[in-house]
Amino acid sequence: MIKAGIIGATGYAGQELVRILLNHKEVEIAWYGSRSYVDQKFASVFGNFTKLVPDICKGDDLDKLADEVDVIFTATPQGYLAGILTESILEKCKVVDLSADYRIKDVAKYEKWYGIEHKSPELVAEAVYGLCEINREDIKKARLIANPGCYPTCSTLSIAPLAKRGWIDTKTLIIDAKSGTSGAGRGAKVQNLFCEVNENVKAYAVATHRHTPEIEDQLSYISGEDVTLNFTPHLIPMNRGILITAYANVVGDHTADELKNAYYEDYKDEYFVRVLDDVTPPETKWVEGSNYVDVNIRFDERTGRVIMMGAMDNITKGAAGQAVQNMNLIFGFDEQEGLRLVPMIP
């Protein structure tokens, strides 16, 4: 049994961590950290935890927390962890960061896209990008995990098998993405009010979304070439879920079966990636509340393009579920422990 602490426990990703870890047989939550709700009952913030979590929210003293737990999850805004993480903290416990602070290896690129100064660039090289299906062995040895973003997780896993083989022209790659409103966090924003979102679909951060360099970096690593792409996210009037539809020209003379078999081969042993049969498109409702990513492709022989599709829950596999999956790998637990979550219907 290990002890875990959560900083940012009262955000959507933080409470999802609580939901998952309460059912994890190897973990005890020792610290519910929240700067906004110090000394308030956690269950008073999220009533779904009534009679399940009697604990009071504590602050965000990372030094003190590191002395009391084996792993710290930080579900915090960009720049928070980079401003306070030290070598002494990493010597005492593992850290899984759900922000973007350590995802991008080029610090100048991070500072350009996020508009903030990186306060601990000396730790960036050590951080392991926590996409478990791609970096599993490196994750097992890590002290600091950069938990991937939601859009990059779904995009990368939907495209990786073909990018790895060089079977798509990455210069033609376009990613169309759609997300539920929980992806914007729990903070009050006018553009996320019910009347603004309901009965409405809108693109946002067109050509400027901060997950763009993260997706480019990961696909560059996988394909062995510099990838530059168009990524356009859209806000959908639903609570949770991500749908990715990516397009690229096929390189070489490949059949639809060859392209599809690349996915079967790469993901045959991956419990959390489900390659759908035939040409069934992924749907967000089939993954809601779970750690699964559903993927599929369709080869359009008329245009010579392949359509790569993926669906997942942005809060679970896109944040908290993947963070727990990373923790399981670090501590040698069953990778599926706490994460055998059947998707919720309706």
Coordinates of C-alpha atoms in Angstrom, one line a residue:
M1 CA 0.0 0.0 0.0
I2 CA 1.3 3.4 -1.0
K3 CA 0.1 6.9 0.0
A4 CA -0.9 9.5 -2.6
G5 CA -1.4 13.2 -2.4
I6 CA -3.4 15.3 -4.8
I7 CA -2.8 19.0 -5.4
G8 CA -5.7 20.5 -7.3
A9 CA -8.1 17.9 -5.9
T10 CA -11.2 20.1 -6.4
G11 CA -10.8 20.5 -10.2
Y12 CA -12.5 18.1 -12.6
A13 CA -9.3 16.1 -13.1
G14 CA -8.5 16.2 -9.4
Q15 CA -11.9 14.8 -8.4
E16 CA -11.6 12.1 -11.1
L17 CA -8.3 11.1 -9.5
V18 CA -10.2 10.7 -6.3
R19 CA -12.9 8.7 -7.9
I20 CA -10.4 6.3 -9.4
L21 CA -8.0 6.0 -6.4
L22 CA -10.8 5.2 -4.0
N23 CA -11.2 1.9 -5.8
H24 CA -7.5 1.2 -6.1
K25 CA -6.5 -1.6 -3.8
E26 CA -2.8 -0.4 -3.5
V27 CA -3.3 3.3 -2.7
E28 CA -4.5 5.4 0.2
I29 CA -5.2 9.1 -0.5
A30 CA -3.5 11.0 2.3
W31 CA -3.8 14.6 1.1
Y32 CA -6.6 16.4 -0.7
G33 CA -4.9 19.6 -1.7
S34 CA -6.9 22.7 -2.8
R35 CA -5.9 26.3 -2.5
S36 CA -9.5 27.5 -2.9
Y37 CA -11.1 25.2 -0.3
V38 CA -8.7 24.8 2.5
D39 CA -10.3 23.5 5.7
Q40 CA -13.6 22.6 3.9
K41 CA -14.8 19.1 3.6
F42 CA -13.9 17.6 0.2
A43 CA -17.4 16.1 0.0
S44 CA -18.9 19.6 0.4
V45 CA -17.3 20.6 -2.9
F46 CA -18.3 17.4 -4.7
G47 CA -21.4 16.0 -3.2
N48 CA -20.9 12.7 -5.1
F49 CA -18.3 11.8 -2.4
T50 CA -20.7 12.2 0.5
K51 CA -20.0 9.4 3.1
L52 CA -17.2 8.3 0.9
V53 CA -14.6 10.9 1.7
P54 CA -14.8 12.5 5.2
D55 CA -11.5 14.3 4.7
I56 CA -10.9 18.1 4.9
C57 CA -9.1 19.9 2.0
K58 CA -5.5 20.9 2.9
G59 CA -3.3 23.5 1.2
D60 CA -0.6 23.1 -1.4
D61 CA 2.6 22.8 0.7
L62 CA 4.5 20.5 -1.6
D63 CA 7.5 20.2 0.7
K64 CA 5.4 19.0 3.6
L65 CA 3.4 16.7 1.3
A66 CA 6.5 15.1 -0.1
D67 CA 7.4 13.9 3.4
E68 CA 4.0 12.2 3.9
V69 CA 3.3 10.4 0.6
D70 CA 5.0 8.2 -2.0
V71 CA 3.4 9.9 -5.0
I72 CA 2.1 13.4 -5.7
F73 CA -0.4 14.2 -8.5
T74 CA -0.5 17.8 -9.5
A75 CA -3.7 18.7 -11.3
T76 CA -2.8 22.4 -11.4
P77 CA -2.6 25.3 -13.9
Q78 CA 0.4 25.6 -16.2
G79 CA 3.4 27.1 -14.5
Y80 CA 2.4 26.1 -11.0
L81 CA 4.6 23.0 -10.6
A82 CA 7.5 24.3 -12.6
G83 CA 7.7 27.2 -10.1
I84 CA 8.0 25.1 -6.9
L85 CA 9.3 21.6 -7.9
T86 CA 12.8 20.9 -6.6
E87 CA 15.3 18.1 -6.6
S88 CA 14.8 17.5 -2.9
I89 CA 11.1 16.9 -3.5
L90 CA 11.9 14.4 -6.3
E91 CA 14.3 12.6 -4.0
K92 CA 11.4 11.9 -1.5
C93 CA 8.6 10.9 -3.8
K94 CA 7.4 10.4 -7.4
V95 CA 5.5 13.3 -9.1
V96 CA 2.9 12.9 -11.9
D97 CA 2.1 16.3 -13.3
L98 CA -1.2 16.8 -15.2
S99 CA -0.2 20.2 -16.5
A100 CA 2.0 21.0 -19.6
D101 CA 5.0 22.1 -17.6
Y102 CA 7.3 19.2 -18.5
R103 CA 5.7 17.9 -21.7
I104 CA 7.6 19.9 -24.2
K105 CA 11.4 19.4 -24.2
D106 CA 12.2 22.7 -26.0
V107 CA 11.7 25.2 -23.2
A108 CA 11.7 28.2 -25.6
K109 CA 8.8 26.5 -27.5
Y110 CA 6.9 26.0 -24.2
E111 CA 7.4 29.6 -23.2
K112 CA 6.2 30.8 -26.6
W113 CA 3.0 28.7 -26.8
Y114 CA 2.1 29.1 -23.1
G115 CA 3.2 32.7 -22.7
I116 CA 5.0 32.1 -19.3
E117 CA 8.6 31.7 -18.2
H118 CA 9.6 28.1 -17.2
K119 CA 10.9 28.3 -13.7
S120 CA 12.7 24.9 -13.5
P121 CA 14.1 24.1 -17.0
E122 CA 16.8 22.0 -15.4
L123 CA 14.2 19.3 -14.7
V124 CA 12.6 19.2 -18.2
A125 CA 15.2 16.7 -19.6
E126 CA 14.5 14.2 -16.9
A127 CA 10.7 14.3 -17.2
V128 CA 9.2 11.3 -19.1
Y129 CA 6.3 11.9 -21.3
G130 CA 3.6 9.7 -19.8
L131 CA 1.9 8.2 -22.9
C132 CA 1.9 4.6 -21.5
E133 CA 1.3 2.8 -24.8
I134 CA 4.4 4.5 -26.3
N135 CA 6.8 5.1 -23.4
R136 CA 6.0 2.2 -21.1
E137 CA 9.6 1.1 -20.3
D138 CA 10.9 4.7 -19.6
I139 CA 7.9 5.4 -17.4
K140 CA 8.7 2.5 -15.1
K141 CA 12.0 4.1 -14.2
A142 CA 10.8 7.7 -13.9
R143 CA 10.6 10.1 -10.9
L144 CA 8.8 12.8 -12.8
I145 CA 6.0 12.1 -15.3
A146 CA 4.6 14.7 -17.7
N147 CA 1.1 13.4 -18.1
P148 CA 0.0 14.0 -21.7
G149 CA -2.7 16.4 -22.7
C150 CA -6.2 15.1 -23.7
Y151 CA -6.1 16.1 -27.3
P152 CA -2.5 14.9 -27.8
T153 CA -3.3 11.5 -26.2
C154 CA -6.2 10.9 -28.6
S155 CA -4.5 12.4 -31.6
T156 CA -1.2 10.5 -31.1
L157 CA -2.8 7.1 -30.5
S158 CA -5.1 7.5 -33.5
I159 CA -2.3 8.4 -35.9
A160 CA 0.8 6.6 -34.4
P161 CA 0.7 3.2 -36.2
L162 CA 0.8 4.8 -39.7
A163 CA 3.2 7.6 -38.7
K164 CA 5.6 5.1 -37.3
R165 CA 5.7 3.1 -40.5
G166 CA 6.0 6.2 -42.8
W167 CA 2.8 5.3 -44.5
I168 CA 1.3 8.8 -44.3
D169 CA 2.6 12.1 -45.6
T170 CA 2.8 14.1 -42.3
K171 CA 3.0 17.4 -44.3
T172 CA -0.6 16.8 -45.3
L173 CA -1.8 15.9 -41.8
I174 CA -4.9 17.8 -40.6
I175 CA -6.5 17.1 -37.2
D176 CA -10.1 18.1 -36.5
A177 CA -10.9 17.7 -32.8
K178 CA -14.0 18.1 -30.7
S179 CA -14.3 18.2 -26.9
G180 CA -16.9 18.5 -24.2
T181 CA -16.9 21.6 -22.0
S182 CA -15.1 19.9 -19.0
G183 CA -11.9 20.2 -21.0
A184 CA -11.9 23.9 -20.2
G185 CA -11.7 23.2 -16.4
R186 CA -14.0 24.1 -13.5
G187 CA -13.3 27.8 -13.4
A188 CA -16.1 30.2 -14.2
K189 CA -15.9 31.5 -17.8
V190 CA -18.5 33.4 -19.7
Q191 CA -17.9 31.4 -22.9
N192 CA -18.6 28.2 -21.0
L193 CA -22.0 29.3 -19.5
F194 CA -24.9 27.0 -20.4
C195 CA -26.5 29.6 -22.7
E196 CA -23.3 30.1 -24.5
V197 CA -22.6 26.4 -25.1
N198 CA -26.0 24.8 -25.4
E199 CA -27.3 24.2 -29.0
N200 CA -23.9 25.5 -30.3
V201 CA -20.7 24.2 -31.8
K202 CA -17.7 26.4 -32.3
A203 CA -14.1 26.2 -33.2
Y204 CA -11.6 27.9 -30.8
A205 CA -7.9 28.7 -30.6
V206 CA -7.7 28.2 -34.4
A207 CA -4.1 27.7 -35.4
T208 CA -3.0 28.7 -31.9
H209 CA -4.1 25.9 -29.6
R210 CA -1.4 25.1 -27.0
H211 CA -1.6 21.4 -27.6
T212 CA -0.4 21.8 -31.2
P213 CA 3.4 21.6 -30.4
E214 CA 2.8 18.7 -28.0
I215 CA 1.1 16.7 -30.8
E216 CA 3.8 17.7 -33.3
D217 CA 6.6 16.7 -30.9
Q218 CA 5.1 13.3 -30.2
L219 CA 4.4 12.5 -33.9
S220 CA 7.9 13.7 -34.8
Y221 CA 9.4 11.3 -32.2
I222 CA 7.3 8.4 -33.5
S223 CA 7.8 9.1 -37.2
G224 CA 11.4 10.2 -37.1
E225 CA 10.8 13.3 -39.1
D226 CA 9.8 16.9 -38.2
V227 CA 6.0 17.1 -38.2
T228 CA 4.1 20.4 -38.7
L229 CA 0.3 20.1 -38.9
N230 CA -3.0 21.9 -38.6
F231 CA -4.9 21.3 -35.4
T232 CA -8.4 22.8 -35.0
P233 CA -10.4 22.0 -31.8
H234 CA -14.2 22.6 -31.4
L235 CA -16.3 22.9 -28.3
I236 CA -19.3 20.6 -28.2
P237 CA -22.3 20.9 -25.9
M238 CA -21.6 17.8 -23.8
N239 CA -19.9 17.3 -20.4
R240 CA -17.0 15.0 -21.3
G241 CA -15.5 13.3 -24.3
I242 CA -13.1 13.9 -27.2
L243 CA -13.5 12.9 -30.8
I244 CA -10.5 13.1 -33.2
T245 CA -10.8 12.9 -37.0
A246 CA -7.4 13.2 -38.7
Y247 CA -6.7 13.2 -42.5
A248 CA -3.5 12.6 -44.4
N249 CA -2.3 11.4 -47.8
V250 CA -1.2 7.8 -47.9
V251 CA 2.5 7.2 -49.0
G252 CA 3.1 4.1 -51.1
D253 CA 0.9 1.4 -52.5
H254 CA -1.1 0.2 -49.5
T255 CA -4.5 -1.5 -49.3
A256 CA -7.1 -0.7 -46.7
D257 CA -6.4 -4.0 -45.0
E258 CA -2.7 -3.2 -44.7
L259 CA -3.4 0.1 -43.1
K260 CA -5.9 -1.4 -40.7
N261 CA -3.6 -4.3 -39.8
A262 CA -1.0 -1.8 -38.6
Y263 CA -3.4 -0.9 -35.8
Y264 CA -4.2 -4.5 -35.0
E265 CA -0.5 -5.3 -34.8
D266 CA 0.5 -2.2 -32.7
Y267 CA -2.4 -2.4 -30.2
K268 CA -3.0 -6.2 -30.0
D269 CA -1.6 -6.2 -26.4
E270 CA -2.9 -2.8 -25.3
Y271 CA -5.8 -3.2 -23.0
F272 CA -6.9 0.5 -23.1
V273 CA -6.7 0.9 -26.9
R274 CA -9.6 -0.7 -28.7
V275 CA -9.4 -1.1 -32.4
L276 CA -12.9 -1.2 -33.7
D277 CA -14.0 -3.8 -36.3
D278 CA -14.9 -3.1 -39.9
V279 CA -15.2 0.7 -40.5
T280 CA -17.3 1.4 -37.4
P281 CA -16.5 5.1 -36.4
P282 CA -15.6 5.7 -32.7
E283 CA -18.2 7.4 -30.6
T284 CA -17.6 9.4 -27.4
K285 CA -20.6 7.7 -25.6
W286 CA -18.9 4.3 -25.8
V287 CA -15.8 5.5 -23.8
E288 CA -17.4 7.9 -21.3
G289 CA -16.1 7.5 -17.8
S290 CA -13.5 5.0 -18.9
N291 CA -9.8 4.8 -19.6
Y292 CA -10.3 3.4 -23.1
V293 CA -9.4 4.9 -26.4
D294 CA -11.4 3.6 -29.4
V295 CA -9.7 4.0 -32.7
N296 CA -10.4 3.1 -36.3
I297 CA -9.5 4.2 -39.9
R298 CA -11.1 4.4 -43.3
F299 CA -9.0 4.5 -46.5
D300 CA -10.6 6.7 -49.1
E301 CA -9.1 5.2 -52.3
R302 CA -10.8 7.8 -54.4
T303 CA -8.7 10.6 -52.9
G304 CA -5.7 8.6 -51.7
R305 CA -6.3 9.8 -48.2
V306 CA -6.7 7.9 -44.9
I307 CA -9.2 9.1 -42.2
M308 CA -7.9 8.2 -38.7
M309 CA -10.5 8.4 -35.9
G310 CA -10.3 8.2 -32.1
A311 CA -12.6 8.8 -29.2
M312 CA -11.9 8.9 -25.5
D313 CA -13.0 10.5 -22.2
N314 CA -11.0 13.7 -21.8
I315 CA -11.0 13.6 -18.0
T316 CA -10.2 9.9 -17.6
K317 CA -7.8 8.6 -20.2
G318 CA -7.1 12.3 -21.1
A319 CA -6.1 13.2 -17.6
A320 CA -6.7 11.3 -14.3
G321 CA -7.0 7.8 -15.7
Q322 CA -3.7 8.1 -17.6
A323 CA -2.1 9.6 -14.5
V324 CA -3.0 6.5 -12.5
Q325 CA -1.9 4.2 -15.3
N326 CA 1.5 6.0 -15.1
M327 CA 1.6 5.5 -11.3
N328 CA 0.8 1.8 -11.7
L329 CA 3.8 1.4 -14.0
I330 CA 6.1 3.4 -11.7
F331 CA 5.3 1.3 -8.7
G332 CA 5.1 -2.1 -10.4
F333 CA 1.3 -2.5 -9.9
D334 CA -0.9 -4.2 -12.4
E335 CA -1.3 -1.5 -15.1
Q336 CA -5.0 -1.9 -15.1
E337 CA -5.5 -1.7 -11.3
G338 CA -8.2 0.8 -10.5
L339 CA -8.9 1.5 -14.2
R340 CA -11.2 -1.4 -15.2
L341 CA -14.0 1.2 -15.6
V342 CA -16.9 0.1 -17.8
P343 CA -18.0 3.0 -19.9
M344 CA -21.2 4.7 -18.7
I345 CA -24.4 4.5 -20.8
P346 CA -26.4 6.7 -21.3

